[in-house]
mmCIF file of C-alpha atoms in Angstrom:
data_model
loop_
_atom_site.group_PDB
_atom_site.id
_atom_site.type_symbol
_atom_site.label_atom_id
_atom_site.label_comp_id
_atom_site.label_asym_id
_atom_site.label_seq_id
_atom_site.Cartn_x
_atom_site.Cartn_y
_atom_site.Cartn_z
ATOM 1 C CA MET A 1 1.359 19.326 2.438
ATOM 2 C CA THR A 2 0.532 18.695 5.832
ATOM 3 C CA VAL A 3 -2.966 16.755 6.723
ATOM 4 C CA THR A 4 -4.317 17.058 10.307
ATOM 5 C CA ALA A 5 -7.987 15.078 9.991
ATOM 6 C CA CYS A 6 -9.020 12.004 8.920
ATOM 7 C CA SER A 7 -12.335 11.245 7.989
ATOM 8 C CA SER A 8 -12.673 7.695 7.920
ATOM 9 C CA ASP A 9 -9.886 6.314 10.227
ATOM 10 C CA SER A 10 -9.839 6.825 13.921
ATOM 11 C CA SER A 11 -8.798 10.603 14.583
ATOM 12 C CA THR A 12 -8.062 9.355 18.298
ATOM 13 C CA SER A 13 -4.825 7.828 19.241
ATOM 14 C CA THR A 14 -5.169 4.194 20.329
ATOM 15 C CA SER A 15 -1.682 3.758 21.257
ATOM 16 C CA THR A 16 -0.924 1.258 24.501
ATOM 17 C CA ASP A 17 2.581 2.309 24.790
ATOM 18 C CA SER A 18 4.108 5.626 24.911
ATOM 19 C CA SER A 19 7.020 4.092 22.930
ATOM 20 C CA SER A 20 5.071 3.763 20.035
ATOM 21 C CA ALA A 21 6.537 7.127 18.239
ATOM 22 C CA SER A 22 10.393 5.718 19.175
ATOM 23 C CA GLY A 23 9.499 2.586 16.949
ATOM 24 C CA ASN A 24 10.096 4.845 14.027
ATOM 25 C CA PRO A 25 13.587 6.322 13.531
ATOM 26 C CA GLY A 26 12.351 7.054 10.070
ATOM 27 C CA GLY A 27 9.697 9.754 11.038
ATOM 28 C CA PRO A 28 6.873 10.729 13.038
ATOM 29 C CA GLY A 29 5.532 7.867 15.772
ATOM 30 C CA GLY A 30 4.004 4.387 14.931
ATOM 31 C CA GLY A 31 0.668 5.851 15.177
ATOM 32 C CA GLY A 32 0.556 8.461 13.152
ATOM 33 C CA PRO A 33 2.044 9.904 9.876
ATOM 34 C CA GLY A 34 2.477 6.532 9.323
ATOM 35 C CA GLY A 35 -1.270 5.666 8.503
ATOM 36 C CA GLY A 36 -3.446 8.319 9.735
ATOM 37 C CA GLY A 37 -4.365 6.715 12.621
ATOM 38 C CA GLY A 38 -4.193 9.118 15.323
ATOM 39 C CA GLY A 39 -5.216 12.010 13.677
ATOM 40 C CA VAL A 40 -1.901 13.095 13.329
ATOM 41 C CA GLY A 41 -0.720 14.604 10.090
ATOM 42 C CA GLN A 42 0.844 13.544 6.721
ATOM 43 C CA THR A 43 3.287 15.813 5.489
ATOM 44 C CA PHE A 44 4.754 15.253 1.915
ATOM 45 C CA THR A 45 7.682 17.120 0.690
ATOM 46 C CA ALA A 46 10.029 16.597 -1.969
ATOM 47 C CA VAL A 47 12.680 13.487 -1.795
ATOM 48 C CA ASP A 48 16.141 12.516 -3.695
ATOM 49 C CA LEU A 49 15.033 10.402 -6.010
ATOM 50 C CA ASP A 50 17.369 8.109 -8.633
ATOM 51 C CA SER A 51 15.979 5.583 -11.571
ATOM 52 C CA ASP A 52 18.340 2.780 -10.857
ATOM 53 C CA GLY A 53 16.520 0.594 -8.386
ATOM 54 C CA VAL A 54 17.264 -2.788 -8.439
ATOM 55 C CA SER A 55 14.572 -4.861 -9.671
ATOM 56 C CA ALA A 56 13.941 -8.184 -10.350
ATOM 57 C CA GLY A 57 12.621 -7.544 -14.070
ATOM 58 C CA GLY A 58 9.977 -8.963 -16.054
ATOM 59 C CA ALA A 59 8.277 -6.234 -16.630
ATOM 60 C CA ASN A 60 5.247 -6.012 -19.592
ATOM 61 C CA THR A 61 6.393 -2.094 -20.213
ATOM 62 C CA ALA A 62 5.630 -2.932 -24.108
ATOM 63 C CA ALA A 63 2.121 -3.458 -22.871
ATOM 64 C CA VAL A 64 1.534 -0.943 -20.703
ATOM 65 C CA VAL A 65 3.049 1.904 -22.855
ATOM 66 C CA PRO A 66 0.013 1.932 -25.364
ATOM 67 C CA VAL A 67 -2.536 1.625 -22.823
ATOM 68 C CA VAL A 68 -1.053 4.665 -20.917
ATOM 69 C CA GLN A 69 -1.128 6.384 -24.824
ATOM 70 C CA ALA A 70 -4.430 6.042 -25.511
ATOM 71 C CA PHE A 71 -6.058 7.277 -21.886
ATOM 72 C CA LEU A 72 -3.771 10.066 -22.473
ATOM 73 C CA ALA A 73 -5.256 10.261 -25.934
ATOM 74 C CA THR A 74 -8.905 10.171 -24.863
ATOM 75 C CA LEU A 75 -8.494 13.866 -22.920
ATOM 76 C CA ASP A 76 -8.390 17.226 -24.217
ATOM 77 C CA ALA A 77 -5.338 19.852 -23.496
ATOM 78 C CA ASP A 78 -6.745 20.948 -20.157
ATOM 79 C CA ASP A 79 -6.975 17.443 -18.667
ATOM 80 C CA ALA A 80 -3.880 16.291 -20.346
ATOM 81 C CA ASP A 81 -2.173 18.679 -18.316
ATOM 82 C CA THR A 82 -3.956 18.085 -15.148
ATOM 83 C CA VAL A 83 -2.801 14.434 -15.599
ATOM 84 C CA SER A 84 0.708 14.974 -17.279
ATOM 85 C CA TYR A 85 3.631 15.726 -14.482
ATOM 86 C CA ASP A 86 7.536 16.070 -14.785
ATOM 87 C CA PHE A 87 8.854 12.594 -14.326
ATOM 88 C CA ASP A 88 11.130 14.586 -11.507
ATOM 89 C CA ASP A 89 8.098 15.964 -9.670
ATOM 90 C CA THR A 90 8.979 13.982 -6.457
ATOM 91 C CA GLN A 91 6.569 15.841 -4.059
ATOM 92 C CA ALA A 92 3.774 14.766 -6.362
ATOM 93 C CA ARG A 93 5.109 11.434 -6.825
ATOM 94 C CA THR A 94 5.207 10.641 -2.756
ATOM 95 C CA THR A 95 1.955 12.330 -2.485
ATOM 96 C CA TRP A 96 -0.492 9.099 -1.139
ATOM 97 C CA SER A 97 -2.193 8.265 1.189
ATOM 98 C CA ASN A 98 -4.757 6.157 3.356
ATOM 99 C CA TYR A 99 -6.792 9.242 3.898
ATOM 100 C CA PRO A 100 -9.892 9.759 1.507
ATOM 101 C CA GLN A 101 -9.787 12.924 -0.612
ATOM 102 C CA THR A 102 -11.509 15.022 1.128
ATOM 103 C CA ALA A 103 -8.520 14.469 3.640
ATOM 104 C CA VAL A 104 -5.751 14.377 1.261
ATOM 105 C CA PRO A 105 -6.216 15.636 -2.433
ATOM 106 C CA ARG A 106 -4.691 13.691 -5.033
ATOM 107 C CA GLU A 107 -2.244 14.243 -7.619
ATOM 108 C CA GLY A 108 -3.962 13.784 -11.303
ATOM 109 C CA ILE A 109 -7.463 13.606 -12.050
ATOM 110 C CA LYS A 110 -10.561 11.906 -10.458
ATOM 111 C CA LEU A 111 -12.138 9.139 -12.202
ATOM 112 C CA SER A 112 -15.376 11.528 -11.877
ATOM 113 C CA ASP A 113 -13.982 14.240 -13.758
ATOM 114 C CA LEU A 114 -13.683 11.128 -16.738
ATOM 115 C CA SER A 115 -16.282 10.418 -18.922
ATOM 116 C CA GLU A 116 -17.369 6.786 -19.038
ATOM 117 C CA ASP A 117 -15.338 5.983 -22.031
ATOM 118 C CA GLN A 118 -12.341 7.915 -20.336
ATOM 119 C CA GLN A 119 -12.560 6.409 -17.125
ATOM 120 C CA GLN A 120 -12.326 2.384 -18.788
ATOM 121 C CA ALA A 121 -9.478 3.864 -20.708
ATOM 122 C CA ALA A 122 -8.184 4.898 -17.632
ATOM 123 C CA LEU A 123 -9.080 1.806 -15.923
ATOM 124 C CA ALA A 124 -7.783 -0.621 -18.670
ATOM 125 C CA ILE A 125 -3.599 0.632 -17.330
ATOM 126 C CA LEU A 126 -4.878 -1.269 -14.457
ATOM 127 C CA THR A 127 -5.783 -4.008 -15.452
ATOM 128 C CA THR A 128 -2.965 -4.537 -18.183
ATOM 129 C CA ALA A 129 -0.338 -3.395 -15.679
ATOM 130 C CA LEU A 130 -1.477 -5.515 -12.376
ATOM 131 C CA SER A 131 -2.869 -9.505 -12.205
ATOM 132 C CA THR A 132 -6.068 -10.591 -11.945
ATOM 133 C CA ASP A 133 -5.879 -10.027 -7.990
ATOM 134 C CA GLY A 134 -4.465 -6.945 -8.009
ATOM 135 C CA ALA A 135 -7.085 -4.633 -10.251
ATOM 136 C CA THR A 136 -9.533 -6.946 -8.413
ATOM 137 C CA GLN A 137 -8.595 -6.094 -5.016
ATOM 138 C CA ASP A 138 -8.376 -2.176 -6.577
ATOM 139 C CA GLU A 139 -12.270 -2.607 -7.638
ATOM 140 C CA ASP A 140 -13.297 -4.328 -4.066
ATOM 141 C CA ILE A 141 -11.286 -1.283 -2.177
ATOM 142 C CA ARG A 142 -13.559 1.297 -3.771
ATOM 143 C CA THR A 143 -16.658 -0.978 -3.818
ATOM 144 C CA ALA A 144 -15.855 -0.290 -0.035
ATOM 145 C CA ASP A 145 -16.188 3.247 -0.444
ATOM 146 C CA ASP A 146 -19.606 3.066 -1.958
ATOM 147 C CA TYR A 147 -20.521 1.060 1.226
ATOM 148 C CA LEU A 148 -18.938 3.406 3.386
ATOM 149 C CA MET A 149 -20.735 6.318 1.287
ATOM 150 C CA SER A 150 -24.206 4.406 1.395
ATOM 151 C CA LEU A 151 -23.858 4.287 5.417
ATOM 152 C CA GLY A 152 -23.196 8.175 5.787
ATOM 153 C CA GLY A 153 -22.491 10.251 8.617
ATOM 154 C CA GLN A 154 -18.670 10.048 10.352
ATOM 155 C CA GLY A 155 -17.504 11.843 7.042
ATOM 156 C CA ALA A 156 -18.127 9.502 4.269
ATOM 157 C CA ASP A 157 -20.299 11.621 2.778
ATOM 158 C CA GLY A 158 -17.552 12.862 0.423
ATOM 159 C CA PHE A 159 -16.541 8.808 -0.332
ATOM 160 C CA GLY A 160 -17.604 6.638 -3.300
ATOM 161 C CA SER A 161 -15.729 4.714 -5.915
ATOM 162 C CA LEU A 162 -15.093 7.397 -8.842
ATOM 163 C CA VAL A 163 -14.882 10.916 -6.517
ATOM 164 C CA ASP A 164 -12.615 9.462 -4.142
ATOM 165 C CA TYR A 165 -9.752 7.892 -6.913
ATOM 166 C CA SER A 166 -7.256 9.675 -8.862
ATOM 167 C CA ILE A 167 -4.820 8.825 -11.462
ATOM 168 C CA ALA A 168 -1.521 10.977 -12.391
ATOM 169 C CA VAL A 169 1.283 10.108 -15.237
ATOM 170 C CA TYR A 170 4.968 11.030 -14.657
ATOM 171 C CA GLY A 171 6.789 11.454 -17.166
ATOM 172 C CA THR A 172 6.630 10.305 -21.338
ATOM 173 C CA PRO A 173 5.093 6.843 -21.408
ATOM 174 C CA SER A 174 8.424 4.812 -22.744
ATOM 175 C CA THR A 175 10.392 1.451 -23.540
ATOM 176 C CA THR A 176 13.374 3.050 -22.794
ATOM 177 C CA ALA A 177 12.583 5.693 -20.116
ATOM 178 C CA PRO A 178 11.257 5.795 -16.769
ATOM 179 C CA PHE A 179 7.911 6.889 -16.297
ATOM 180 C CA THR A 180 5.016 6.080 -13.806
ATOM 181 C CA VAL A 181 1.272 5.627 -12.917
ATOM 182 C CA GLN A 182 0.455 6.720 -9.989
ATOM 183 C CA PHE A 183 -3.492 5.470 -9.100
ATOM 184 C CA GLY A 184 -4.750 5.819 -5.798
ATOM 185 C CA GLY A 185 -7.349 7.292 -3.046
ATOM 186 C CA HIS A 186 -8.792 6.192 0.281
ATOM 187 C CA HIS A 187 -7.705 2.968 1.488
ATOM 188 C CA LEU A 188 -5.799 2.398 -2.300
ATOM 189 C CA ALA A 189 -2.364 3.729 -3.568
ATOM 190 C CA ARG A 190 -0.634 1.999 -6.567
ATOM 191 C CA ASN A 191 2.841 3.272 -7.360
ATOM 192 C CA LEU A 192 4.279 1.889 -10.729
ATOM 193 C CA THR A 193 6.971 2.875 -11.996
ATOM 194 C CA TYR A 194 8.834 1.586 -15.700
ATOM 195 C CA ASN A 195 12.300 1.717 -16.443
ATOM 196 C CA GLY A 196 12.655 -0.805 -19.413
ATOM 197 C CA ASP A 197 12.339 -4.138 -17.900
ATOM 198 C CA ALA A 198 12.679 -2.857 -14.788
ATOM 199 C CA ILE A 199 9.620 -2.557 -12.346
ATOM 200 C CA SER A 200 8.564 -0.825 -9.041
ATOM 201 C CA GLN A 201 5.228 -1.488 -7.740
ATOM 202 C CA THR A 202 5.686 0.202 -4.521
ATOM 203 C CA PRO A 203 5.174 2.310 -2.257
ATOM 204 C CA GLN A 204 1.762 -0.108 -2.136
ATOM 205 C CA PHE A 205 -0.913 0.942 0.482
ATOM 206 C CA VAL A 206 -3.923 -1.361 0.656
ATOM 207 C CA GLY A 207 -6.916 -0.916 3.189
ATOM 208 C CA THR A 208 -10.438 -1.505 3.618
ATOM 209 C CA GLU A 209 -13.120 -0.834 6.261
ATOM 210 C CA PRO A 210 -14.722 -2.433 6.665
ATOM 211 C CA THR A 211 -13.193 -6.144 6.723
ATOM 212 C CA THR A 212 -15.831 -7.580 5.368
ATOM 213 C CA PHE A 213 -19.041 -6.462 3.656
ATOM 214 C CA THR A 214 -22.167 -7.412 1.412
ATOM 215 C CA VAL A 215 -23.426 -5.119 -1.377
ATOM 216 C CA ASP A 216 -26.290 -6.357 -3.663
ATOM 217 C CA GLY A 217 -25.961 -10.154 -2.113
ATOM 218 C CA THR A 218 -22.070 -10.360 -3.122
ATOM 219 C CA ALA A 219 -20.083 -10.596 -0.312
ATOM 220 C CA TYR A 220 -16.441 -8.692 -0.347
ATOM 221 C CA GLU A 221 -12.793 -9.235 1.529
ATOM 222 C CA PRO A 222 -10.545 -7.046 -0.150
ATOM 223 C CA LEU A 223 -7.646 -7.611 1.707
ATOM 224 C CA GLN A 224 -8.548 -11.645 2.271
ATOM 225 C CA ALA A 225 -5.585 -12.576 0.875
ATOM 226 C CA GLU A 226 -3.098 -10.464 2.576
ATOM 227 C CA SER A 227 -4.847 -10.967 6.259
ATOM 228 C CA THR A 228 -5.416 -14.574 5.563
ATOM 229 C CA ALA A 229 -2.100 -15.574 4.976
ATOM 230 C CA LEU A 230 -0.377 -13.565 7.702
ATOM 231 C CA PHE A 231 -2.373 -13.955 10.254
ATOM 232 C CA ALA A 232 -2.160 -18.143 9.718
ATOM 233 C CA LEU A 233 1.353 -17.627 9.764
ATOM 234 C CA PHE A 234 1.495 -15.827 13.313
ATOM 235 C CA ASP A 235 -1.144 -18.290 14.516
ATOM 236 C CA GLY A 236 1.311 -20.900 13.776
ATOM 237 C CA LEU A 237 4.200 -19.677 15.509
ATOM 238 C CA THR A 238 5.399 -21.739 18.892
ATOM 239 C CA ASP A 239 5.213 -20.454 22.694
ATOM 240 C CA ASP A 240 8.486 -19.941 22.120
ATOM 241 C CA GLN A 241 8.723 -18.742 18.385
ATOM 242 C CA ARG A 242 5.887 -16.307 19.261
ATOM 243 C CA THR A 243 7.954 -14.545 22.314
ATOM 244 C CA GLY A 244 11.357 -14.493 19.643
ATOM 245 C CA ALA A 245 9.020 -12.724 17.495
ATOM 246 C CA GLU A 246 7.963 -9.682 19.658
ATOM 247 C CA ILE A 247 8.914 -6.426 18.495
ATOM 248 C CA THR A 248 10.123 -4.665 21.688
ATOM 249 C CA SER A 249 11.144 -1.387 20.567
ATOM 250 C CA GLY A 250 7.281 -0.050 21.031
ATOM 251 C CA THR A 251 3.913 -1.036 20.321
ATOM 252 C CA PHE A 252 2.174 0.110 17.560
ATOM 253 C CA ASP A 253 -1.220 1.820 16.709
ATOM 254 C CA ASP A 254 -0.612 2.063 12.580
ATOM 255 C CA LEU A 255 2.197 2.048 10.394
ATOM 256 C CA VAL A 256 5.292 2.857 10.795
ATOM 257 C CA MET A 257 6.599 3.445 6.739
ATOM 258 C CA GLY A 258 3.279 4.521 5.872
ATOM 259 C CA PRO A 259 2.557 7.922 3.944
ATOM 260 C CA GLY A 260 5.023 10.590 4.024
ATOM 261 C CA VAL A 261 7.232 8.477 5.382
ATOM 262 C CA ASP A 262 9.839 8.878 2.494
ATOM 263 C CA ASN A 263 13.320 9.741 3.664
ATOM 264 C CA GLY A 264 14.717 5.672 2.790
ATOM 265 C CA GLN A 265 15.188 5.524 6.682
ATOM 266 C CA PHE A 266 13.200 1.911 8.087
ATOM 267 C CA PRO A 267 13.604 0.821 11.546
ATOM 268 C CA GLU A 268 16.273 -1.503 13.126
ATOM 269 C CA THR A 269 15.662 -4.933 12.254
ATOM 270 C CA GLU A 270 13.782 -6.966 14.841
ATOM 271 C CA GLY A 271 11.652 -10.465 15.582
ATOM 272 C CA LEU A 272 12.044 -13.999 14.616
ATOM 273 C CA ALA A 273 14.481 -15.001 11.844
ATOM 274 C CA VAL A 274 12.586 -16.664 9.142
ATOM 275 C CA SER A 275 15.286 -19.178 8.961
ATOM 276 C CA GLU A 276 14.425 -20.503 12.452
ATOM 277 C CA LEU A 277 11.254 -21.717 11.034
ATOM 278 C CA ASP A 278 10.205 -25.142 9.610
ATOM 279 C CA GLU A 279 9.773 -26.085 6.035
ATOM 280 C CA SER A 280 5.371 -25.124 6.454
ATOM 281 C CA GLN A 281 6.416 -22.241 8.069
ATOM 282 C CA GLN A 282 8.647 -20.778 5.936
ATOM 283 C CA GLN A 283 6.207 -21.400 3.188
ATOM 284 C CA LEU A 284 3.565 -19.379 5.296
ATOM 285 C CA VAL A 285 6.043 -16.503 5.179
ATOM 286 C CA ILE A 286 6.233 -16.966 1.463
ATOM 287 C CA ASP A 287 2.342 -16.808 0.413
ATOM 288 C CA ALA A 288 2.389 -13.824 2.655
ATOM 289 C CA LEU A 289 4.750 -12.341 0.080
ATOM 290 C CA GLN A 290 3.220 -13.445 -2.767
ATOM 291 C CA ALA A 291 -0.588 -11.799 -1.747
ATOM 292 C CA TYR A 292 1.375 -8.335 -1.719
ATOM 293 C CA VAL A 293 3.767 -9.488 -5.091
ATOM 294 C CA GLY A 294 1.152 -10.948 -7.309
ATOM 295 C CA ASP A 295 -0.944 -7.859 -7.296
ATOM 296 C CA LEU A 296 1.935 -7.319 -10.342
ATOM 297 C CA SER A 297 1.311 -8.600 -13.787
ATOM 298 C CA THR A 298 2.784 -12.195 -13.815
ATOM 299 C CA GLU A 299 6.148 -12.177 -15.017
ATOM 300 C CA ALA A 300 7.341 -9.022 -13.132
ATOM 301 C CA ALA A 301 5.751 -10.543 -9.862
ATOM 302 C CA THR A 302 7.737 -13.848 -10.641
ATOM 303 C CA ALA A 303 10.704 -12.768 -10.743
ATOM 304 C CA THR A 304 10.306 -10.497 -7.308
ATOM 305 C CA MET A 305 9.046 -13.649 -5.861
ATOM 306 C CA ALA A 306 12.202 -15.305 -6.906
ATOM 307 C CA GLN A 307 13.958 -12.344 -5.489
ATOM 308 C CA TYR A 308 12.562 -11.883 -2.012
ATOM 309 C CA THR A 309 12.622 -15.961 -1.852
ATOM 310 C CA ALA A 310 16.559 -16.050 -2.257
ATOM 311 C CA GLU A 311 16.630 -13.416 0.517
ATOM 312 C CA LEU A 312 14.583 -15.741 2.951
ATOM 313 C CA ASP A 313 17.512 -16.184 5.441
ATOM 314 C CA GLN A 314 17.876 -13.166 6.459
ATOM 315 C CA THR A 315 14.114 -12.138 6.532
ATOM 316 C CA THR A 316 12.393 -11.818 10.066
ATOM 317 C CA ILE A 317 8.878 -11.735 11.087
ATOM 318 C CA GLY A 318 7.891 -9.551 13.920
ATOM 319 C CA TRP A 319 4.547 -8.409 15.725
ATOM 320 C CA SER A 320 2.955 -6.312 18.214
ATOM 321 C CA ASN A 321 0.363 -5.534 20.717
ATOM 322 C CA ASN A 322 -1.802 -8.400 19.400
ATOM 323 C CA THR A 323 -2.047 -11.340 16.618
ATOM 324 C CA GLY A 324 -5.577 -12.024 16.231
ATOM 325 C CA PRO A 325 -7.400 -11.306 13.333
ATOM 326 C CA THR A 326 -10.214 -9.209 14.892
ATOM 327 C CA ASP A 327 -7.754 -8.017 17.927
ATOM 328 C CA GLU A 328 -7.410 -4.485 18.140
ATOM 329 C CA ASN A 329 -3.962 -3.072 17.184
ATOM 330 C CA SER A 330 -2.874 -6.082 15.765
ATOM 331 C CA TYR A 331 0.413 -5.348 14.374
ATOM 332 C CA LEU A 332 2.570 -7.758 11.872
ATOM 333 C CA ARG A 333 5.956 -7.245 10.331
ATOM 334 C CA ILE A 334 7.988 -8.840 7.882
ATOM 335 C CA ASP A 335 11.539 -7.281 7.067
ATOM 336 C CA GLY A 336 13.883 -8.483 4.485
ATOM 337 C CA PRO A 337 17.168 -6.962 3.082
ATOM 338 C CA SER A 338 14.428 -5.675 -0.066
ATOM 339 C CA VAL A 339 10.899 -6.477 1.243
ATOM 340 C CA TRP A 340 8.919 -4.422 4.320
ATOM 341 C CA ILE A 341 5.437 -5.264 5.101
ATOM 342 C CA GLU A 342 3.317 -3.891 7.599
ATOM 343 C CA PHE A 343 -0.291 -4.767 8.408
ATOM 344 C CA VAL A 344 -2.099 -3.715 11.116
ATOM 345 C CA ASN A 345 -5.806 -3.483 12.785
ATOM 346 C CA THR A 346 -6.579 0.299 13.233
ATOM 347 C CA ARG A 347 -9.621 1.742 14.930
ATOM 348 C CA SER A 348 -12.372 2.377 12.648
ATOM 349 C CA GLN A 349 -14.773 5.858 12.905
ATOM 350 C CA SER A 350 -17.417 5.011 10.103
ATOM 351 C CA THR A 351 -18.110 1.327 11.117
ATOM 352 C CA PRO A 352 -18.202 -0.757 14.505
ATOM 353 C CA ASP A 353 -15.039 -2.494 14.996
ATOM 354 C CA ILE A 354 -11.370 -2.600 13.271
ATOM 355 C CA HIS A 355 -10.326 -2.126 9.772
ATOM 356 C CA PHE A 356 -7.286 -3.299 8.072
ATOM 357 C CA HIS A 357 -4.348 -0.736 6.505
ATOM 358 C CA SER A 358 -1.325 -2.395 5.441
ATOM 359 C CA VAL A 359 2.093 -1.231 3.162
ATOM 360 C CA TYR A 360 4.410 -2.861 1.297
ATOM 361 C CA ARG A 361 7.672 -1.143 0.200
ATOM 362 C CA ASP A 362 10.993 -2.458 -1.444
ATOM 363 C CA LYS A 363 13.824 -0.745 0.442
ATOM 364 C CA ASN A 364 16.077 -1.178 -2.673
ATOM 365 C CA ASN A 365 13.237 -0.345 -5.376
ATOM 366 C CA ASP A 366 10.602 2.296 -4.177
ATOM 367 C CA TYR A 367 9.744 4.055 -6.417
ATOM 368 C CA GLY A 368 11.825 2.763 -8.681
ATOM 369 C CA SER A 369 14.848 4.286 -7.105
ATOM 370 C CA SER A 370 18.155 2.903 -5.405
ATOM 371 C CA ASN A 371 18.270 5.289 -2.652
ATOM 372 C CA VAL A 372 15.111 7.065 -1.157
ATOM 373 C CA SER A 373 16.444 10.126 0.823
ATOM 374 C CA GLY A 374 14.522 12.802 2.516
#
């Protein structure tokens, strides 16, 4: 499936450098399908996945299986068929996006097509699989969609916290065999693959437009943890460190390894080695990693953080364009032997100023697979 429009994100490329496309050897250009900005299409095709991803373990599979089964038990035969996929349907498993459903229909069933009890059963899967912070972030991102809907216009008329988000299950929920729960919609993608004690939470996409907003007197900032940690990290660099961390292969107006880029080919390592940072700066890198990994249930997140922390000496940080939280096209990256994180301020269409896109991948465990190949 190829998509060539986006209702919320900018449909006009803001790339400042024609070398943008060269920044992504794994697929179309850095301002394109990687995140949807730039108005370039996203294409989803079947890829080769195995079940041998390098997981740090700690999965709460025994807790997740019964809540998935309970959700499926609430469905009639037709809806159960709509939700359920073969585990080896890799084209469906890789269909996730930053775009709203009006531009990129998701697999599975929309929350709006479920009864209230069924919706609660579906969301119980997320509150079991994720940490409190992760589940709250999902709610806040969906609330942002309601906020955009309230503004109207600019393609936001089809938005909403129910109509814009879907759930799908791949394989049979089991404590001994692999299965995946996929939940997502506008600015959100959770791909949770379980295989006994092993767990993969990637690819994981989070975003928000606008970056902050208020509904009924409550202030929301869905990506506060990620944005605060990353901008603090780059703000604390010395001039020499900042020069060393600059990515020189291109500039980017959106994500490089975003939706539709599932060939397992990550860009060459660039930027500043974490080993060249002092202790307090390295702690900021750990804080940034925790903001993403910590979305998962506690034991699994702790195990994954131990793995990534052990790999810090082989990890780099990089930036392009700008590094300020409100600057146009600020682009920040963490690149390790396993972890890959990108964060970008991309142009908005439904609201003024920039909004946030971010993707977290595990090079050795995306989709629970040891080696993704297109």
